[in-house]
mmCIF file of C-alpha atoms and ligand atoms in Angstrom:
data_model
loop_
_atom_site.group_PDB
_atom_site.id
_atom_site.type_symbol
_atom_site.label_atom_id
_atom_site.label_comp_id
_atom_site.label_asym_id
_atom_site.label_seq_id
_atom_site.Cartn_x
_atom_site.Cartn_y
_atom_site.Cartn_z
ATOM 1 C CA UNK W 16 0.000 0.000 0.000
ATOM 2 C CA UNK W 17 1.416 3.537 -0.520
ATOM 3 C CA UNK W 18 1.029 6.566 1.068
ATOM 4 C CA UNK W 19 -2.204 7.801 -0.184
ATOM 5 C CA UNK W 20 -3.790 4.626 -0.112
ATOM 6 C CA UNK W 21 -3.077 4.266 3.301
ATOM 7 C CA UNK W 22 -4.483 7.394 4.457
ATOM 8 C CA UNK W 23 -7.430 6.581 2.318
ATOM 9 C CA UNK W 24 -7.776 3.318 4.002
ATOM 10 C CA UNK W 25 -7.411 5.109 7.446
ATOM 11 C CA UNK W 26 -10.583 6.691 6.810
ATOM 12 C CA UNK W 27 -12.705 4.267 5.199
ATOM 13 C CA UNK W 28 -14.888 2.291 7.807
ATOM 14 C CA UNK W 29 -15.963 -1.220 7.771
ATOM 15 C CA UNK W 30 -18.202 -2.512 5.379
ATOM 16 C CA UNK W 31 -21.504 -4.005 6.630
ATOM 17 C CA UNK W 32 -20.328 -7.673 5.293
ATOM 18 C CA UNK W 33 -16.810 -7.581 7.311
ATOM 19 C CA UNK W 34 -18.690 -5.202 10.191
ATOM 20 C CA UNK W 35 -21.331 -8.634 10.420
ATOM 21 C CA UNK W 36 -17.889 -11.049 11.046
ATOM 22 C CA UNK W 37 -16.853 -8.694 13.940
ATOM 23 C CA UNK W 38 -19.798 -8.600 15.363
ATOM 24 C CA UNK W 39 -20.605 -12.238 15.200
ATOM 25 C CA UNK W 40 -17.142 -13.314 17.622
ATOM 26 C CA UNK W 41 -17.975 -10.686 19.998
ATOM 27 C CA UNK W 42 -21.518 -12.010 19.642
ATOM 28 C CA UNK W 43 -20.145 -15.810 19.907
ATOM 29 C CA UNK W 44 -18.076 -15.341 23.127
ATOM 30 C CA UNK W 45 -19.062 -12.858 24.902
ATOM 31 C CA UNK W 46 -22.623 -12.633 24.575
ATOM 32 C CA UNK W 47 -22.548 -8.847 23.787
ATOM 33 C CA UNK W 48 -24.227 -7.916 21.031
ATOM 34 C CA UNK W 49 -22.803 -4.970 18.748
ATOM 35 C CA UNK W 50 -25.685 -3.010 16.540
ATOM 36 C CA UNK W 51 -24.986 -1.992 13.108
ATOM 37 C CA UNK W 52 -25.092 1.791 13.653
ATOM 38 C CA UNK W 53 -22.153 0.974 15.949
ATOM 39 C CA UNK W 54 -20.249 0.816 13.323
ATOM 40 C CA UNK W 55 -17.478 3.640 13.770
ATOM 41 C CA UNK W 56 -16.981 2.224 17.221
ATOM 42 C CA UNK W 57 -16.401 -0.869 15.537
ATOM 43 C CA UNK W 58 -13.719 0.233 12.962
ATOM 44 C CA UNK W 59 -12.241 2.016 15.767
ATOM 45 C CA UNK W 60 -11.367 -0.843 18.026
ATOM 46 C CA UNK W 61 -10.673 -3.494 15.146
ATOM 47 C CA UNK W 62 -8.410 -0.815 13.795
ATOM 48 C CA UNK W 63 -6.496 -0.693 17.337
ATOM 49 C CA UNK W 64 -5.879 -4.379 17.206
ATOM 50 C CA UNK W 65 -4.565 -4.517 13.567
ATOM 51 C CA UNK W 66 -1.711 -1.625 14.317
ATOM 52 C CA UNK W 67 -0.617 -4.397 16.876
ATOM 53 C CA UNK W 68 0.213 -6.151 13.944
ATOM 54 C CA UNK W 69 0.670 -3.221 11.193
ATOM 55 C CA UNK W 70 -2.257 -5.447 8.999
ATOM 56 C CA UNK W 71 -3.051 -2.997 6.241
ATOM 57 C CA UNK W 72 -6.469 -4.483 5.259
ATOM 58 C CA UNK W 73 -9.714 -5.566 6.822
ATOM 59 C CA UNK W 74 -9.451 -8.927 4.414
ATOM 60 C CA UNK W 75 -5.925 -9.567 5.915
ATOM 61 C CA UNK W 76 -6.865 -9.255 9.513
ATOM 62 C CA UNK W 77 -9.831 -10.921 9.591
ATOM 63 C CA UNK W 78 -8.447 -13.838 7.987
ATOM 64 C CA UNK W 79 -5.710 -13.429 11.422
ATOM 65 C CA UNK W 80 -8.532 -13.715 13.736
ATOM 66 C CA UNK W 81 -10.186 -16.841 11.382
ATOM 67 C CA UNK W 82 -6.455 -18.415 12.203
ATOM 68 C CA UNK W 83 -5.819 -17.269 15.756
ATOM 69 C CA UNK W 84 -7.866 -18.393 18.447
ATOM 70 C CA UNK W 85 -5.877 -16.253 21.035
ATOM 71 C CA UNK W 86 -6.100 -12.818 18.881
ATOM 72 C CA UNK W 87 -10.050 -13.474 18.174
ATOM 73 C CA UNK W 88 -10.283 -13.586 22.363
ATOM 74 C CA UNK W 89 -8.240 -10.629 22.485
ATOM 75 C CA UNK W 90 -10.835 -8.373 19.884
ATOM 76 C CA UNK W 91 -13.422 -9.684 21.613
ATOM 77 C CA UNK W 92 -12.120 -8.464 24.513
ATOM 78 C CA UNK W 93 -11.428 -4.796 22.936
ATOM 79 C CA UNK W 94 -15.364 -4.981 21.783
ATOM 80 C CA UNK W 95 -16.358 -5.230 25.397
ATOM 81 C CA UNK W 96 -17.335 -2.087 27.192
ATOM 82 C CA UNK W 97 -15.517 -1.977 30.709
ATOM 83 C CA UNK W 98 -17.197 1.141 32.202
ATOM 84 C CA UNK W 99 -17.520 1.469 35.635
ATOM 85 C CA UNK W 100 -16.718 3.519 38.980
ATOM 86 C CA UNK W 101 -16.990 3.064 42.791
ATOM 87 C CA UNK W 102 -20.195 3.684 44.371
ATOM 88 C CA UNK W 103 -21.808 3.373 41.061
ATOM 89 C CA UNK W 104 -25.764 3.371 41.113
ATOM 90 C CA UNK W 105 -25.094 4.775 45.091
ATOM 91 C CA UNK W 106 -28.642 3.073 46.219
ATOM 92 C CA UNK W 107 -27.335 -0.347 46.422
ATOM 93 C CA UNK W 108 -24.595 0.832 48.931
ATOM 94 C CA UNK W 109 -26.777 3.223 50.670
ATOM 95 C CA UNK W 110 -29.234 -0.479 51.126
ATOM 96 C CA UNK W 111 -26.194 -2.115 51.981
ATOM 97 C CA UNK W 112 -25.320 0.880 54.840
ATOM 98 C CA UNK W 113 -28.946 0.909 56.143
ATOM 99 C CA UNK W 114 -29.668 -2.399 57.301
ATOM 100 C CA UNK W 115 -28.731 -4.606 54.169
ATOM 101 C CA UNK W 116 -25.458 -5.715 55.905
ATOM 102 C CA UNK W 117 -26.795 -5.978 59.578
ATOM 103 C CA UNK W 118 -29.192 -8.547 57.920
ATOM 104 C CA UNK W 119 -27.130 -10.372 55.843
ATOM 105 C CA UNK W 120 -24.675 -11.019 59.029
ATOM 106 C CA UNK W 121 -27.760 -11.957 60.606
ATOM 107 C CA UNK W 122 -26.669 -9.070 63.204
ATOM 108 C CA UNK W 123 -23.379 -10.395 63.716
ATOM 109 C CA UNK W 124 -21.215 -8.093 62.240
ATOM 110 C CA UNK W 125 -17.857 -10.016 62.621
ATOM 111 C CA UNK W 126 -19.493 -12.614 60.370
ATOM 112 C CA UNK W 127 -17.054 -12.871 56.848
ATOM 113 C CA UNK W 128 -19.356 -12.480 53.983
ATOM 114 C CA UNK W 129 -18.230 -13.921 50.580
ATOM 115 C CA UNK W 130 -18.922 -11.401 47.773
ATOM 116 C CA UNK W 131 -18.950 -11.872 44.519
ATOM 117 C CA UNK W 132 -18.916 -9.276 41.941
ATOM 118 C CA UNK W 133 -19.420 -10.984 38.298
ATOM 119 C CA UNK W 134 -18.641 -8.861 35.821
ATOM 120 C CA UNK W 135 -16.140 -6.785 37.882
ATOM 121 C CA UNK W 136 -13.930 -4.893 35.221
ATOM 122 C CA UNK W 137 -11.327 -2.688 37.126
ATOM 123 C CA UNK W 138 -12.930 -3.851 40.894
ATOM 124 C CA UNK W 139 -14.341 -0.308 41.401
ATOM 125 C CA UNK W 140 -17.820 -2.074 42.347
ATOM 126 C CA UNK W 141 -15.855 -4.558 44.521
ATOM 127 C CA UNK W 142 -13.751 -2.477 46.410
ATOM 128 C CA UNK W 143 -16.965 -0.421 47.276
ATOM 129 C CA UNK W 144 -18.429 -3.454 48.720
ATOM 130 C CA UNK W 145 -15.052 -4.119 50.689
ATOM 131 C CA UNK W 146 -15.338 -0.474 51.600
ATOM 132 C CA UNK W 147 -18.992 -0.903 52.862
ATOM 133 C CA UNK W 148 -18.258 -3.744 54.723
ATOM 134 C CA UNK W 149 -15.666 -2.444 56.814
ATOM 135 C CA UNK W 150 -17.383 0.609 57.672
ATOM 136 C CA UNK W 151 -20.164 -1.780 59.282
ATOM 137 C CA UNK W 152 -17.490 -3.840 60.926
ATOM 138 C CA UNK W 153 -15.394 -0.880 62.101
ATOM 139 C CA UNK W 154 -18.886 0.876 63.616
ATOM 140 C CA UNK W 155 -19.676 -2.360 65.527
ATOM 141 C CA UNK W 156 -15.821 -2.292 66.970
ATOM 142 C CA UNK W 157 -15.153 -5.970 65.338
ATOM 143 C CA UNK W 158 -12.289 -6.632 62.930
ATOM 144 C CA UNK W 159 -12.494 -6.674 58.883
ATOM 145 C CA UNK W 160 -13.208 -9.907 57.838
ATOM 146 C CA UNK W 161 -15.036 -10.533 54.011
ATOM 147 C CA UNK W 162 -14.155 -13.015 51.058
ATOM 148 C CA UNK W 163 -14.982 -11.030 47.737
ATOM 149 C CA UNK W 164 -14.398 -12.472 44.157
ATOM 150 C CA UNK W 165 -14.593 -10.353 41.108
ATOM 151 C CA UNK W 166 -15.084 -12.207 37.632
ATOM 152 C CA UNK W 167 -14.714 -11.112 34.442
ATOM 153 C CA UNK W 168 -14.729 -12.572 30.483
ATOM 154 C CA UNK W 169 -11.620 -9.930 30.088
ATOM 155 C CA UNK W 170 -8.203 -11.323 31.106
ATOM 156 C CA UNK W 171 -6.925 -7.833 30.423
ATOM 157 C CA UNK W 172 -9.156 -5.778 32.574
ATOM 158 C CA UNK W 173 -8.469 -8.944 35.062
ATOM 159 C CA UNK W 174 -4.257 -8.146 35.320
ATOM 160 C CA UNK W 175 -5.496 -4.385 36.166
ATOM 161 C CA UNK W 176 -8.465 -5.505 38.712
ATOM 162 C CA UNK W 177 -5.841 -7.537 40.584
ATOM 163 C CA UNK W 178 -3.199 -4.664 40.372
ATOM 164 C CA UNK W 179 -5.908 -2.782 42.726
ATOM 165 C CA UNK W 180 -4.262 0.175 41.407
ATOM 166 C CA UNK W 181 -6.221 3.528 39.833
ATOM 167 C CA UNK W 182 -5.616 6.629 38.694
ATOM 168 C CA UNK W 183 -7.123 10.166 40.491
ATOM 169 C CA UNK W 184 -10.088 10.103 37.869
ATOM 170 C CA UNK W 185 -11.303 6.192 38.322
ATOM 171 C CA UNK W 186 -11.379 7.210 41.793
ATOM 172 C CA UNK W 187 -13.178 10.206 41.483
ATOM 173 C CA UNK W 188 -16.571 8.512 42.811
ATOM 174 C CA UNK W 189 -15.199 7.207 45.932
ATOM 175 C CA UNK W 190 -15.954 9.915 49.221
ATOM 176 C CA UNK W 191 -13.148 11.571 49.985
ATOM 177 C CA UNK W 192 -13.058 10.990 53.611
ATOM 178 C CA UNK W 193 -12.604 7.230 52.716
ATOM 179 C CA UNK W 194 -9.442 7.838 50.166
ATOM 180 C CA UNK W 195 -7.075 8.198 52.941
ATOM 181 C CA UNK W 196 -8.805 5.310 54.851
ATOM 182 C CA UNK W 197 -9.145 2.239 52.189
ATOM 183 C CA UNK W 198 -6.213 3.778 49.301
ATOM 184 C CA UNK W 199 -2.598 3.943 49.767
ATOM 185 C CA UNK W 200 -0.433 5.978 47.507
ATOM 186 C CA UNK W 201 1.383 3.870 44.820
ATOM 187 C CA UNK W 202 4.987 4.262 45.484
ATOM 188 C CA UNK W 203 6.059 4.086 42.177
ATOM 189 C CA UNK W 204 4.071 6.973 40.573
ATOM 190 C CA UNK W 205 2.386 9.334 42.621
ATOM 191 C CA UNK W 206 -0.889 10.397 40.510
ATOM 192 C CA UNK W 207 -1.638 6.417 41.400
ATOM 193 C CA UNK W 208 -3.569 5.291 44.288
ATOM 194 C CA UNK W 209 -3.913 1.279 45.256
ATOM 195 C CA UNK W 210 -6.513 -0.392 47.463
ATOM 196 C CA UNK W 211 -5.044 -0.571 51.023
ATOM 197 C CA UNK W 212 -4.908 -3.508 53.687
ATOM 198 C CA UNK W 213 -6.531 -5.264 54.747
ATOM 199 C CA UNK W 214 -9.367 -5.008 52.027
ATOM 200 C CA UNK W 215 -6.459 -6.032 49.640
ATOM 201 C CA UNK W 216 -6.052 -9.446 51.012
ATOM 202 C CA UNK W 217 -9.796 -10.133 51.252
ATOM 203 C CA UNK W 218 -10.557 -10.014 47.181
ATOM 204 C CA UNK W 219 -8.760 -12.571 44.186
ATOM 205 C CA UNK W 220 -10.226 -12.346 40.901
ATOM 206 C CA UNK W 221 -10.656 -14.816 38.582
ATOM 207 C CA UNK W 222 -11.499 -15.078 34.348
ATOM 208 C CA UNK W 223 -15.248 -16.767 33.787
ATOM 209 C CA UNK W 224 -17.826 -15.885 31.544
ATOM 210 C CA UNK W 225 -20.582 -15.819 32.752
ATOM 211 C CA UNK W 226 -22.521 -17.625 29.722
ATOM 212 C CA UNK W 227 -21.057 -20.867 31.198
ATOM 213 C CA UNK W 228 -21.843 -22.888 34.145
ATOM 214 C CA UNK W 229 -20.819 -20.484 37.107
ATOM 215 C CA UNK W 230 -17.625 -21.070 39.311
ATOM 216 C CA UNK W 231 -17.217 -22.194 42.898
ATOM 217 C CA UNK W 232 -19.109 -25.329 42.962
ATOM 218 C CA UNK W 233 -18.917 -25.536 46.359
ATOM 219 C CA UNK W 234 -19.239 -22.104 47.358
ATOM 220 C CA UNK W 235 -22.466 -20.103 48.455
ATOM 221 C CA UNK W 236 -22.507 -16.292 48.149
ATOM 222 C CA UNK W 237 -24.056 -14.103 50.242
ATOM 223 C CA UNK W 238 -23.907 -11.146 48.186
ATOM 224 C CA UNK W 239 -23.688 -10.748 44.677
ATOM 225 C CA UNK W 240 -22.918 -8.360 42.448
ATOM 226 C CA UNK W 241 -24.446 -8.622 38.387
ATOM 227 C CA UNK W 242 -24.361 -4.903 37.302
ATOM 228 C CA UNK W 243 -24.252 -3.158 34.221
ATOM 229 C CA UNK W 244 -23.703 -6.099 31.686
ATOM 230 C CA UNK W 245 -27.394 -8.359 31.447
ATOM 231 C CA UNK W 246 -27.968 -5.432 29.051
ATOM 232 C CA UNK W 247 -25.407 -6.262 26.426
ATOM 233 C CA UNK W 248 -26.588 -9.703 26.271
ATOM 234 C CA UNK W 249 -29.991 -10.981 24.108
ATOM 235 C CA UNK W 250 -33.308 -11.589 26.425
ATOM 236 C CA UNK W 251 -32.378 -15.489 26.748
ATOM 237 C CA UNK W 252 -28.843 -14.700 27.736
ATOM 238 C CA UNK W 253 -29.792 -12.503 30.156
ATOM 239 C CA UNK W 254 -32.355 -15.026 32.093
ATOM 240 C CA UNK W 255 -28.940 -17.937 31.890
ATOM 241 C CA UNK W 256 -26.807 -15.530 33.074
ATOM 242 C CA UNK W 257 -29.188 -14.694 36.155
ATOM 243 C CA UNK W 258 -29.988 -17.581 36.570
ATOM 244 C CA UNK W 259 -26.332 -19.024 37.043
ATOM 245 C CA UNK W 260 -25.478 -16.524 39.364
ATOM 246 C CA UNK W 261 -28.837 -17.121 41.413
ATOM 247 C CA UNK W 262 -27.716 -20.796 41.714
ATOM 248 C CA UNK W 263 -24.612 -19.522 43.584
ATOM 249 C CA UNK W 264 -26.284 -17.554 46.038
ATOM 250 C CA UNK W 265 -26.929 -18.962 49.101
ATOM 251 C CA UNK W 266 -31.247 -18.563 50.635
ATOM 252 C CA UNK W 267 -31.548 -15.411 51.676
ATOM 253 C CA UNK W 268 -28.505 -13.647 49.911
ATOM 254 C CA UNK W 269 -28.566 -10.665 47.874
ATOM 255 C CA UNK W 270 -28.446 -10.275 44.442
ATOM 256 C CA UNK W 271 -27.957 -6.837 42.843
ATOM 257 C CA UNK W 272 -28.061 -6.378 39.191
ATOM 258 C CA UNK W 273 -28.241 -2.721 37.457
ATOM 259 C CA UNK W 274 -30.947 -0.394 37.369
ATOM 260 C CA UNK W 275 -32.071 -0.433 33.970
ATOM 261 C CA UNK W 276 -31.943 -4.251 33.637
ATOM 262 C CA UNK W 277 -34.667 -4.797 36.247
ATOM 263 C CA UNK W 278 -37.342 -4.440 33.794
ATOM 264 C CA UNK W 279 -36.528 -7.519 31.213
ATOM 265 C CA UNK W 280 -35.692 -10.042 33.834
ATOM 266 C CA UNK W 281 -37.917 -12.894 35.161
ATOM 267 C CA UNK W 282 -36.576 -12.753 38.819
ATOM 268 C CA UNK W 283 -38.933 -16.313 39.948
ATOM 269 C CA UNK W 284 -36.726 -17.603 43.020
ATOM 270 C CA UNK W 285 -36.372 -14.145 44.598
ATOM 271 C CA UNK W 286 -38.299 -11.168 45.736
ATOM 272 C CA UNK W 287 -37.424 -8.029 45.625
ATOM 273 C CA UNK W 288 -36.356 -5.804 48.257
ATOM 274 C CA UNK W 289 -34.940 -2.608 47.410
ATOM 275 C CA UNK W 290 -33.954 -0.820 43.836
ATOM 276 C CA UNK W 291 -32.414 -3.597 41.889
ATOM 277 C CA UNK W 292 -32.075 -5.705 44.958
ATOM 278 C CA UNK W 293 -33.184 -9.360 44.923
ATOM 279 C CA UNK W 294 -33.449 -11.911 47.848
ATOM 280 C CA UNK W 295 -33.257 -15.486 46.964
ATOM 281 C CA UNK W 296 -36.155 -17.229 48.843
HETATM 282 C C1 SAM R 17 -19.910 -2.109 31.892
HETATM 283 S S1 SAM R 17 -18.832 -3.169 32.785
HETATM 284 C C2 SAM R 17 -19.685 -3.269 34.335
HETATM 285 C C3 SAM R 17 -18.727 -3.281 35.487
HETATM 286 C C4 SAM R 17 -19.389 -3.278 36.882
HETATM 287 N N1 SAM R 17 -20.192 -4.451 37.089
HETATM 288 C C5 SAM R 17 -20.199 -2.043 37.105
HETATM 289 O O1 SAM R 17 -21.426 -2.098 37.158
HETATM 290 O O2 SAM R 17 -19.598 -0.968 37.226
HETATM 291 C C6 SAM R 17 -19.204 -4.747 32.044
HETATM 292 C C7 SAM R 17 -18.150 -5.804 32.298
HETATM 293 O O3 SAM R 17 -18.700 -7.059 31.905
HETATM 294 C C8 SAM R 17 -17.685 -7.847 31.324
HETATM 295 N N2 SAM R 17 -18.334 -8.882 30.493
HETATM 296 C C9 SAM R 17 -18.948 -8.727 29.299
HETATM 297 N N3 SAM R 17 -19.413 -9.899 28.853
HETATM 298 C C10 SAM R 17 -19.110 -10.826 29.790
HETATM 299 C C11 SAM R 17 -19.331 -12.223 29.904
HETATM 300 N N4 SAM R 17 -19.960 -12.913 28.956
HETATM 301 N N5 SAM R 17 -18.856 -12.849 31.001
HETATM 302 C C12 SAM R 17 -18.202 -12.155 31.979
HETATM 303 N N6 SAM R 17 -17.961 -10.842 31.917
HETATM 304 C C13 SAM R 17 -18.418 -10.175 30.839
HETATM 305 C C14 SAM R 17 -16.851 -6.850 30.547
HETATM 306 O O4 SAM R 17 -15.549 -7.327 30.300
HETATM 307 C C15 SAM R 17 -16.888 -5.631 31.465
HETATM 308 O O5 SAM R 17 -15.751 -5.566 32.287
#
């Protein structure tokens, strides 16, 4: 390719036949479904992956992906949206604060919860729960105890969950007069804050997605976390993916899942208790 055929190439977006094969692997194995008229996010993020390998065409990196399990994971993964920030959608942490966690210790505070947050991207949601928890511990004078897990399809976002490490804008949701409580200041770079102990030690994080059989055979949750990603999925996904998270959540846990996904799940097992909240019965 020369010059001006590359620039012309930079500009040209995908075509709806080789926008349909993108859109079918994220569709495959993640679940997440990617609309037509997203197509300029689309070209974007298949363009990032093909500078990894300087492939000049559409044709030539597609036919990478067709040959390469391990780069087709890794565009999926860049198809994925990872948003997220602590104390996100602040009523489930407010229900947690007023009575949620005194009931789900049975009013024994020292109890260790497991958590699990499925779906966690960077941990923000996680690390709010952590931070929620030890409030209630610290208030009742008993030591921080919890088990949390955070889950995600990304391996990627995994490596920076475990990290625990963020940057003064991912952190921008969390109350300031916790910052110098739960964060630590990263020693390498200033600007960089990482989650503290002993709410470091209490979380691992582990690659699942979620469209298959959930984790932990053996383990019951008493809280967890499914927020912000039922609404990438199609209706039936959606119901699956409740439903395997349900079956790890022990009677009477809590299950949160966002606010705007409330509407096209059947939630038969549970009733509901608070915005988004679910108890399983
Ligand atoms: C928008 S973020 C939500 C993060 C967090 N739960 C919150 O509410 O802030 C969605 C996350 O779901 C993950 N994800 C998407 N599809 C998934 C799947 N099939 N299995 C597991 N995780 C998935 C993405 O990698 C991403 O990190």
């Amino acid at each position: 390719m020369n010059v001006v055929q590359r620039r012309s190439f930079a500009q040209t977006p995908l075509s709806q036949k080789h926008a349909a094969i993108f859109i079918e692997i994220a569709e495959r194995l993640s679940g997440n479904r990617i609309t037509p008229d997203q197509v300029d996010f689309l070209t974007l993020r298949v363009r990032r992956r093909m500078r990894v390998y300087r492939d000049e065409s559409f044709e030539g990196y597609i036919r990478r992906v067709q040959d390469d399990q391990v780069e087709e994971h890794a565009l999926m993964e860049s198809l994925v949206t990872h948003t997220t920030d602590f104390f996100r959608e602040p009523g489930h942490f407010k229900w947690l604060r007023n009575g949620g966690l005194n009931g789900l210790t049975d009013g024994k505070p020292a109890s260790c919860l497991n958590v699990w947050s499925a779906a966690c991207s960077l941990g923000s949601e996680l690390w709010s729960t952590a931070i929620e928890i030890a409030q209630f511990q610290e208030d009742a004078g008993v030591p921080y105890c919890a088990n949390l897990v955070g889950t995600d399809i990304s391996k990627t976002i995994l490596a920076r969950a475990r990290a625990a490490i963020f940057s003064a804008e991912e952190i921008s949701g969390l109350p300031i007069q916790y910052r110098s409580k739960y964060l630590q200041r990263n020693s390498i770079e200033n600007q960089r804050f990482r989650i503290a102990s002993p709410l470091l030690e209490s979380a691992s994080f582990v690659a699942h997605n979620l469209l298959t059989p959930p984790l932990f055979s053996t383990l019951q949750f008493d809280l967890s976390l499914l927020r912000n990603v039922l609404l990438y999925f199609n209706k039936d996904d959606q119901q699956r993916v409740f439903n395997h998270v349900l079956s790890r959540l022990r009677p009477g846990g809590i299950l949160m899942i966002g606010h705007t996904e409330v509407l096209s799940i059947e939630t038969i097992g549970t009733r509901r208790v608070g915005p988004a909240i679910f108890i399983k019965e």
